[in-house]
């Protein structure tokens, strides 16, 4: 069983930045595939960024160049640095882990509005 706790969401103006954090439980965090998903009202949940245990990274095209995913295995944490935020980035962001099963955090709201 893996538990995920996110933090760092909030309200920001267009062009601003936020950093999301996710702390995971478990003794083998370095083997987990981690990711950030988001779900906007009326839309399906989509993968924003993923990072494998070996550090391989992928992004959805709409955030490439603006968002950066990283992980700190010693802190059992994964981060999402979001820069140049746009109104269309508004969504609930979920931390995700895969370790033989899918695990999800509770979600954190990110609102980009002037």
Short mmCIF file of C-alpha atoms in Angstrom, two decimals:
data_model
loop_
_atom_site.label_atom_id
_atom_site.label_comp_id
_atom_site.label_asym_id
_atom_site.label_seq_id
_atom_site.Cartn_x
_atom_site.Cartn_y
_atom_site.Cartn_z
CA UNK A 1 0.00 0.00 0.00
CA UNK A 2 1.27 3.44 -0.98
CA UNK A 3 -0.12 6.66 0.44
CA UNK A 4 0.38 9.98 -1.31
CA UNK A 5 -0.07 13.44 0.22
CA UNK A 6 0.03 16.51 -2.01
CA UNK A 7 0.54 20.14 -1.13
CA UNK A 8 1.27 23.43 -2.83
CA UNK A 9 -1.87 24.27 -4.77
CA UNK A 10 -3.54 27.65 -4.67
CA UNK A 11 -4.62 30.72 -6.58
CA UNK A 12 -2.15 32.44 -8.89
CA UNK A 13 -2.36 35.05 -11.61
CA UNK A 14 -1.62 34.18 -15.25
CA UNK A 15 2.11 34.10 -15.81
CA UNK A 16 2.79 33.16 -12.21
CA UNK A 17 4.37 30.07 -10.70
CA UNK A 18 3.48 27.34 -8.24
CA UNK A 19 5.31 24.31 -6.95
CA UNK A 20 3.41 21.17 -6.07
CA UNK A 21 4.85 18.57 -3.72
CA UNK A 22 3.87 14.99 -3.07
CA UNK A 23 5.21 12.81 -0.26
CA UNK A 24 4.86 9.06 -0.58
CA UNK A 25 4.90 6.25 1.95
CA UNK A 26 6.71 2.97 1.46
CA UNK A 27 10.25 1.68 1.63
CA UNK A 28 10.92 1.31 -2.08
CA UNK A 29 10.01 4.78 -3.32
CA UNK A 30 12.98 4.83 -5.67
CA UNK A 31 11.31 2.07 -7.72
CA UNK A 32 7.94 3.81 -8.03
CA UNK A 33 6.90 5.34 -11.30
CA UNK A 34 5.53 8.77 -10.28
CA UNK A 35 3.44 11.32 -12.06
CA UNK A 36 1.14 14.28 -11.90
CA UNK A 37 -2.32 14.23 -13.44
CA UNK A 38 -4.91 16.97 -13.59
CA UNK A 39 -8.64 17.17 -14.07
CA UNK A 40 -10.43 20.34 -15.08
CA UNK A 41 -14.21 20.74 -14.65
CA UNK A 42 -16.06 18.80 -17.33
CA UNK A 43 -12.88 17.22 -18.68
CA UNK A 44 -11.19 13.87 -18.36
CA UNK A 45 -8.21 13.40 -16.11
CA UNK A 46 -5.00 13.77 -18.10
CA UNK A 47 -1.35 12.99 -17.50
CA UNK A 48 0.67 16.18 -17.06
CA UNK A 49 4.11 14.75 -16.36
CA UNK A 50 5.66 11.44 -15.39
CA UNK A 51 9.02 10.36 -14.02
CA UNK A 52 10.24 6.79 -13.79
CA UNK A 53 12.37 5.27 -11.07
CA UNK A 54 15.37 5.68 -13.37
CA UNK A 55 14.55 9.33 -13.96
CA UNK A 56 13.05 9.14 -17.43
CA UNK A 57 10.62 12.05 -17.86
CA UNK A 58 7.71 12.81 -20.13
CA UNK A 59 5.31 15.74 -20.40
CA UNK A 60 2.03 16.46 -22.10
CA UNK A 61 2.68 18.83 -25.01
CA UNK A 62 0.68 21.68 -23.49
CA UNK A 63 3.06 22.06 -20.51
CA UNK A 64 6.37 21.25 -22.20
CA UNK A 65 8.85 24.04 -21.48
CA UNK A 66 6.74 25.48 -18.65
CA UNK A 67 6.48 22.65 -16.11
CA UNK A 68 9.27 20.60 -14.58
CA UNK A 69 8.83 17.33 -12.73
CA UNK A 70 11.50 16.09 -10.36
CA UNK A 71 11.92 13.59 -7.56
CA UNK A 72 13.96 13.30 -4.38
CA UNK A 73 14.20 9.66 -3.43
CA UNK A 74 15.75 10.42 -0.04
CA UNK A 75 12.67 12.47 0.84
CA UNK A 76 10.27 10.09 -0.93
CA UNK A 77 8.94 13.09 -2.76
CA UNK A 78 8.01 14.20 -6.24
CA UNK A 79 7.59 17.80 -7.30
CA UNK A 80 5.97 19.73 -10.11
CA UNK A 81 7.36 23.20 -10.73
CA UNK A 82 4.83 25.12 -12.79
CA UNK A 83 5.91 28.36 -14.45
CA UNK A 84 4.20 30.71 -16.90
CA UNK A 85 0.85 29.42 -15.72
CA UNK A 86 -2.17 29.91 -17.96
CA UNK A 87 -5.88 30.06 -17.20
CA UNK A 88 -6.26 26.71 -18.94
CA UNK A 89 -3.93 25.11 -16.36
CA UNK A 90 -6.71 25.49 -13.80
CA UNK A 91 -7.57 22.04 -12.48
CA UNK A 92 -7.32 19.67 -9.55
CA UNK A 93 -3.84 18.16 -9.68
CA UNK A 94 -3.30 14.61 -8.48
CA UNK A 95 -0.11 12.87 -7.53
CA UNK A 96 0.12 9.37 -8.96
CA UNK A 97 2.30 6.38 -8.19
CA UNK A 98 2.58 3.01 -9.81
CA UNK A 99 4.05 0.11 -7.85
CA UNK A 100 2.29 -3.08 -8.89
CA UNK A 101 -0.94 -1.05 -8.55
CA UNK A 102 -2.18 2.47 -9.18
CA UNK A 103 -2.17 4.89 -6.26
CA UNK A 104 -3.59 8.40 -6.11
CA UNK A 105 -3.32 11.37 -3.81
CA UNK A 106 -6.35 13.34 -2.66
CA UNK A 107 -5.75 16.16 -5.13
CA UNK A 108 -4.85 19.81 -4.78
CA UNK A 109 -6.64 22.69 -6.48
CA UNK A 110 -4.69 24.98 -8.79
CA UNK A 111 -6.57 28.06 -9.96
CA UNK A 112 -5.04 30.47 -12.48
CA UNK A 113 -7.07 33.64 -12.66
CA UNK A 114 -6.65 37.38 -12.74
#
